[in-house]
């Protein structure tokens, strides 16, 4: 029979485009063939094709395991599954990595690329059920990990994010955009569209990062068959908590991305110019592996001008659309209601890149939370401080599984500081000039690094201001 879903595509899209806090959709993907995409099924589908895996240590550390500090191997899913079962690997790509000590992650794999010879499988993923007709696996990415595999805490500069959990469970730590200053943002390692946090949010060093105490975590365990909405500019740290996990996500474009692209172009210019001027022998791996090389100043200036032109082109289109909408409304005042106009993006491509990205989806006006249909099919991801008291009202069944909200636990314990203290950090409990004489060199004598300068210069708040000033020059 027909698969009845709790929300129509139109209503689901309205929720996605208006909700400003994370939430979990249940009972929306029951008929998706992609629910069969467990690692064993994908191994057969890939038929021996190797994927690149990122490997990190399972040991608890104070610092995030950025991609620049990880190891990488190419392996088939068959080899990965044998290793993830704890079988000793005497040969092969995982032979140097003991399962009890390492995790592995085939992350950020474009489905359009790894299944380019099997385009029919794109239709196994049906984002049209969320109000985005034509969006399928071709505009999605695949994530396959072992227990402990994680993505460092970061925010995505572009779009909002829909994440389908297929196999195993993942624990998400999410922080609102207003918490940005508490998360110590950094652009090193540099990757276009990703702003990283210096804090290991699962094991924070509160002596080095005291402002993190003020951050408000929204924590949720995502189960198979559930879809998480990560709103625009929400920070997130994600960790696999089962032996094997498989997820599929798609970033939904927003009109706000055009200004974000100008900000990213400015950031690219500054980071590339300043870091490229450093002595290469310093060995600072500042480029994320996703960034092939540091682009020249001339190329970066082209990026900036293209981004600015795209911004004003979209602004002009929006003004024309609003004028047309106002005219239509005036002619139809006697009508009981006017249907909301919908625009769909065309010619989408795999990544969000400055030169080619076109005008995306128009954002709906932020809705009143009281109007959002929270319930058993749409579950709000609450702040941790609210979880205990609200647990009974929030835990619901989805495909015979509970949505588990995690308690804060003891991970906020104080730990010694292993990082470098900055001279300009006024948030430390002990001023630099009052440090013990037997401590490390006095903070006032600690030389500032290029990265210290960049943390201030390309801080998201600073870049946002610079972008607005720059755009004003073109008005």
PDB file of N, CA and C in Angstrom, residues 423-469:
ATOM      1  N   UNK A 423      48.823  35.536  24.976  1.00  0.00           N
ATOM      2  CA  UNK A 423      49.010  36.744  25.775  1.00  0.00           C
ATOM      3  C   UNK A 423      47.716  37.530  25.895  1.00  0.00           C
ATOM      4  N   UNK A 424      46.940  37.564  24.822  1.00  0.00           N
ATOM      5  CA  UNK A 424      45.778  38.440  24.782  1.00  0.00           C
ATOM      6  C   UNK A 424      44.524  37.835  25.386  1.00  0.00           C
ATOM      7  N   UNK A 425      44.603  36.589  25.906  1.00  0.00           N
ATOM      8  CA  UNK A 425      43.417  35.941  26.442  1.00  0.00           C
ATOM      9  C   UNK A 425      43.124  36.449  27.840  1.00  0.00           C
ATOM     10  N   UNK A 426      42.124  37.300  27.998  1.00  0.00           N
ATOM     11  CA  UNK A 426      41.781  37.875  29.297  1.00  0.00           C
ATOM     12  C   UNK A 426      40.815  37.024  30.086  1.00  0.00           C
ATOM     13  N   UNK A 427      40.456  35.817  29.539  1.00  0.00           N
ATOM     14  CA  UNK A 427      39.469  34.990  30.207  1.00  0.00           C
ATOM     15  C   UNK A 427      40.101  33.965  31.144  1.00  0.00           C
ATOM     16  N   UNK A 428      41.420  33.876  31.175  1.00  0.00           N
ATOM     17  CA  UNK A 428      42.070  32.931  32.078  1.00  0.00           C
ATOM     18  C   UNK A 428      41.854  33.367  33.522  1.00  0.00           C
ATOM     19  N   UNK A 429      41.699  32.372  34.395  1.00  0.00           N
ATOM     20  CA  UNK A 429      41.429  32.690  35.785  1.00  0.00           C
ATOM     21  C   UNK A 429      42.627  33.385  36.438  1.00  0.00           C
ATOM     22  N   UNK A 430      43.834  33.023  36.008  1.00  0.00           N
ATOM     23  CA  UNK A 430      45.034  33.613  36.585  1.00  0.00           C
ATOM     24  C   UNK A 430      45.700  34.515  35.563  1.00  0.00           C
ATOM     25  N   UNK A 431      45.857  35.813  35.820  1.00  0.00           N
ATOM     26  CA  UNK A 431      46.522  36.713  34.868  1.00  0.00           C
ATOM     27  C   UNK A 431      47.928  36.233  34.565  1.00  0.00           C
ATOM     28  N   UNK A 432      48.405  36.568  33.353  1.00  0.00           N
ATOM     29  CA  UNK A 432      49.709  36.091  32.921  1.00  0.00           C
ATOM     30  C   UNK A 432      50.824  36.519  33.874  1.00  0.00           C
ATOM     31  N   UNK A 433      50.760  37.782  34.399  1.00  0.00           N
ATOM     32  CA  UNK A 433      51.863  38.265  35.217  1.00  0.00           C
ATOM     33  C   UNK A 433      51.860  37.647  36.614  1.00  0.00           C
ATOM     34  N   UNK A 434      50.793  36.884  36.963  1.00  0.00           N
ATOM     35  CA  UNK A 434      50.736  36.260  38.273  1.00  0.00           C
ATOM     36  C   UNK A 434      51.026  34.773  38.222  1.00  0.00           C
ATOM     37  N   UNK A 435      51.499  34.267  37.095  1.00  0.00           N
ATOM     38  CA  UNK A 435      51.781  32.842  36.981  1.00  0.00           C
ATOM     39  C   UNK A 435      52.906  32.458  37.916  1.00  0.00           C
ATOM     40  N   UNK A 436      52.871  31.188  38.376  1.00  0.00           N
ATOM     41  CA  UNK A 436      53.910  30.703  39.286  1.00  0.00           C
ATOM     42  C   UNK A 436      55.262  30.757  38.599  1.00  0.00           C
ATOM     43  N   UNK A 437      56.286  30.972  39.405  1.00  0.00           N
ATOM     44  CA  UNK A 437      57.630  31.095  38.845  1.00  0.00           C
ATOM     45  C   UNK A 437      58.121  29.786  38.267  1.00  0.00           C
ATOM     46  N   UNK A 438      57.576  28.642  38.737  1.00  0.00           N
ATOM     47  CA  UNK A 438      58.045  27.362  38.223  1.00  0.00           C
ATOM     48  C   UNK A 438      57.192  26.861  37.057  1.00  0.00           C
ATOM     49  N   UNK A 439      56.294  27.703  36.569  1.00  0.00           N
ATOM     50  CA  UNK A 439      55.455  27.304  35.440  1.00  0.00           C
ATOM     51  C   UNK A 439      56.213  27.523  34.141  1.00  0.00           C
ATOM     52  N   UNK A 440      55.546  27.189  33.015  1.00  0.00           N
ATOM     53  CA  UNK A 440      56.163  27.392  31.710  1.00  0.00           C
ATOM     54  C   UNK A 440      56.449  28.876  31.512  1.00  0.00           C
ATOM     55  N   UNK A 441      57.233  29.262  30.501  1.00  0.00           N
ATOM     56  CA  UNK A 441      57.626  30.670  30.312  1.00  0.00           C
ATOM     57  C   UNK A 441      56.462  31.613  30.472  1.00  0.00           C
ATOM     58  N   UNK A 442      56.742  32.758  31.089  1.00  0.00           N
ATOM     59  CA  UNK A 442      55.711  33.749  31.356  1.00  0.00           C
ATOM     60  C   UNK A 442      54.967  34.098  30.075  1.00  0.00           C
ATOM     61  N   UNK A 443      53.618  34.195  30.193  1.00  0.00           N
ATOM     62  CA  UNK A 443      52.801  34.436  29.003  1.00  0.00           C
ATOM     63  C   UNK A 443      53.200  35.725  28.300  1.00  0.00           C
ATOM     64  N   UNK A 444      53.669  36.717  29.088  1.00  0.00           N
ATOM     65  CA  UNK A 444      54.037  37.996  28.485  1.00  0.00           C
ATOM     66  C   UNK A 444      55.254  37.851  27.584  1.00  0.00           C
ATOM     67  N   UNK A 445      56.010  36.737  27.758  1.00  0.00           N
ATOM     68  CA  UNK A 445      57.190  36.517  26.932  1.00  0.00           C
ATOM     69  C   UNK A 445      56.921  35.535  25.798  1.00  0.00           C
ATOM     70  N   UNK A 446      55.701  35.005  25.739  1.00  0.00           N
ATOM     71  CA  UNK A 446      55.366  34.041  24.697  1.00  0.00           C
ATOM     72  C   UNK A 446      55.117  34.770  23.382  1.00  0.00           C
ATOM     73  N   UNK A 447      55.841  34.370  22.347  1.00  0.00           N
ATOM     74  CA  UNK A 447      55.712  35.039  21.052  1.00  0.00           C
ATOM     75  C   UNK A 447      54.401  34.663  20.389  1.00  0.00           C
ATOM     76  N   UNK A 448      53.735  35.645  19.837  1.00  0.00           N
ATOM     77  CA  UNK A 448      52.524  35.385  19.072  1.00  0.00           C
ATOM     78  C   UNK A 448      52.875  34.709  17.750  1.00  0.00           C
ATOM     79  N   UNK A 449      52.047  33.784  17.337  1.00  0.00           N
ATOM     80  CA  UNK A 449      52.278  33.077  16.083  1.00  0.00           C
ATOM     81  C   UNK A 449      51.374  33.638  14.987  1.00  0.00           C
ATOM     82  N   UNK A 450      51.647  33.208  13.762  1.00  0.00           N
ATOM     83  CA  UNK A 450      50.792  33.593  12.646  1.00  0.00           C
ATOM     84  C   UNK A 450      49.361  33.129  12.886  1.00  0.00           C
ATOM     85  N   UNK A 451      49.216  31.933  13.435  1.00  0.00           N
ATOM     86  CA  UNK A 451      47.876  31.390  13.687  1.00  0.00           C
ATOM     87  C   UNK A 451      47.127  32.198  14.736  1.00  0.00           C
ATOM     88  N   UNK A 452      47.860  32.721  15.736  1.00  0.00           N
ATOM     89  CA  UNK A 452      47.217  33.580  16.735  1.00  0.00           C
ATOM     90  C   UNK A 452      46.638  34.822  16.063  1.00  0.00           C
ATOM     91  N   UNK A 453      47.414  35.406  15.156  1.00  0.00           N
ATOM     92  CA  UNK A 453      46.936  36.577  14.433  1.00  0.00           C
ATOM     93  C   UNK A 453      45.713  36.239  13.588  1.00  0.00           C
ATOM     94  N   UNK A 454      45.780  35.095  12.880  1.00  0.00           N
ATOM     95  CA  UNK A 454      44.673  34.708  12.016  1.00  0.00           C
ATOM     96  C   UNK A 454      43.396  34.421  12.803  1.00  0.00           C
ATOM     97  N   UNK A 455      43.536  33.849  13.997  1.00  0.00           N
ATOM     98  CA  UNK A 455      42.351  33.580  14.823  1.00  0.00           C
ATOM     99  C   UNK A 455      41.584  34.861  15.120  1.00  0.00           C
ATOM    100  N   UNK A 456      42.303  35.974  15.198  1.00  0.00           N
ATOM    101  CA  UNK A 456      41.642  37.267  15.410  1.00  0.00           C
ATOM    102  C   UNK A 456      41.205  37.884  14.085  1.00  0.00           C
ATOM    103  N   UNK A 457      42.077  37.799  13.105  1.00  0.00           N
ATOM    104  CA  UNK A 457      41.842  38.489  11.836  1.00  0.00           C
ATOM    105  C   UNK A 457      40.686  37.879  11.057  1.00  0.00           C
ATOM    106  N   UNK A 458      40.598  36.551  11.044  1.00  0.00           N
ATOM    107  CA  UNK A 458      39.528  35.894  10.287  1.00  0.00           C
ATOM    108  C   UNK A 458      38.481  35.293  11.231  1.00  0.00           C
ATOM    109  N   UNK A 459      38.351  35.871  12.411  1.00  0.00           N
ATOM    110  CA  UNK A 459      37.258  35.509  13.300  1.00  0.00           C
ATOM    111  C   UNK A 459      35.935  35.732  12.554  1.00  0.00           C
ATOM    112  N   UNK A 460      34.973  34.825  12.678  1.00  0.00           N
ATOM    113  CA  UNK A 460      33.713  34.970  11.922  1.00  0.00           C
ATOM    114  C   UNK A 460      33.044  36.325  12.079  1.00  0.00           C
ATOM    115  N   UNK A 461      33.095  36.912  13.279  1.00  0.00           N
ATOM    116  CA  UNK A 461      32.461  38.212  13.488  1.00  0.00           C
ATOM    117  C   UNK A 461      33.187  39.311  12.708  1.00  0.00           C
ATOM    118  N   UNK A 462      34.510  39.231  12.683  1.00  0.00           N
ATOM    119  CA  UNK A 462      35.309  40.227  11.961  1.00  0.00           C
ATOM    120  C   UNK A 462      35.063  40.103  10.451  1.00  0.00           C
ATOM    121  N   UNK A 463      35.120  38.874   9.950  1.00  0.00           N
ATOM    122  CA  UNK A 463      34.923  38.648   8.522  1.00  0.00           C
ATOM    123  C   UNK A 463      33.532  39.086   8.075  1.00  0.00           C
ATOM    124  N   UNK A 464      32.525  38.849   8.910  1.00  0.00           N
ATOM    125  CA  UNK A 464      31.164  39.276   8.578  1.00  0.00           C
ATOM    126  C   UNK A 464      31.092  40.792   8.425  1.00  0.00           C
ATOM    127  N   UNK A 465      31.758  41.511   9.332  1.00  0.00           N
ATOM    128  CA  UNK A 465      31.780  42.978   9.253  1.00  0.00           C
ATOM    129  C   UNK A 465      32.507  43.454   8.000  1.00  0.00           C
ATOM    130  N   UNK A 466      33.655  42.839   7.712  1.00  0.00           N
ATOM    131  CA  UNK A 466      34.427  43.217   6.527  1.00  0.00           C
ATOM    132  C   UNK A 466      33.612  42.965   5.262  1.00  0.00           C
ATOM    133  N   UNK A 467      32.912  41.832   5.203  1.00  0.00           N
ATOM    134  CA  UNK A 467      32.103  41.519   4.023  1.00  0.00           C
ATOM    135  C   UNK A 467      31.023  42.562   3.806  1.00  0.00           C
ATOM    136  N   UNK A 468      30.370  42.979   4.874  1.00  0.00           N
ATOM    137  CA  UNK A 468      29.307  43.979   4.744  1.00  0.00           C
ATOM    138  C   UNK A 468      29.871  45.318   4.270  1.00  0.00           C
ATOM    139  N   UNK A 469      31.023  45.700   4.809  1.00  0.00           N
ATOM    140  CA  UNK A 469      31.652  46.946   4.380  1.00  0.00           C
ATOM    141  C   UNK A 469      32.047  46.868   2.912  1.00  0.00           C
TER     142      UNK A 469
END
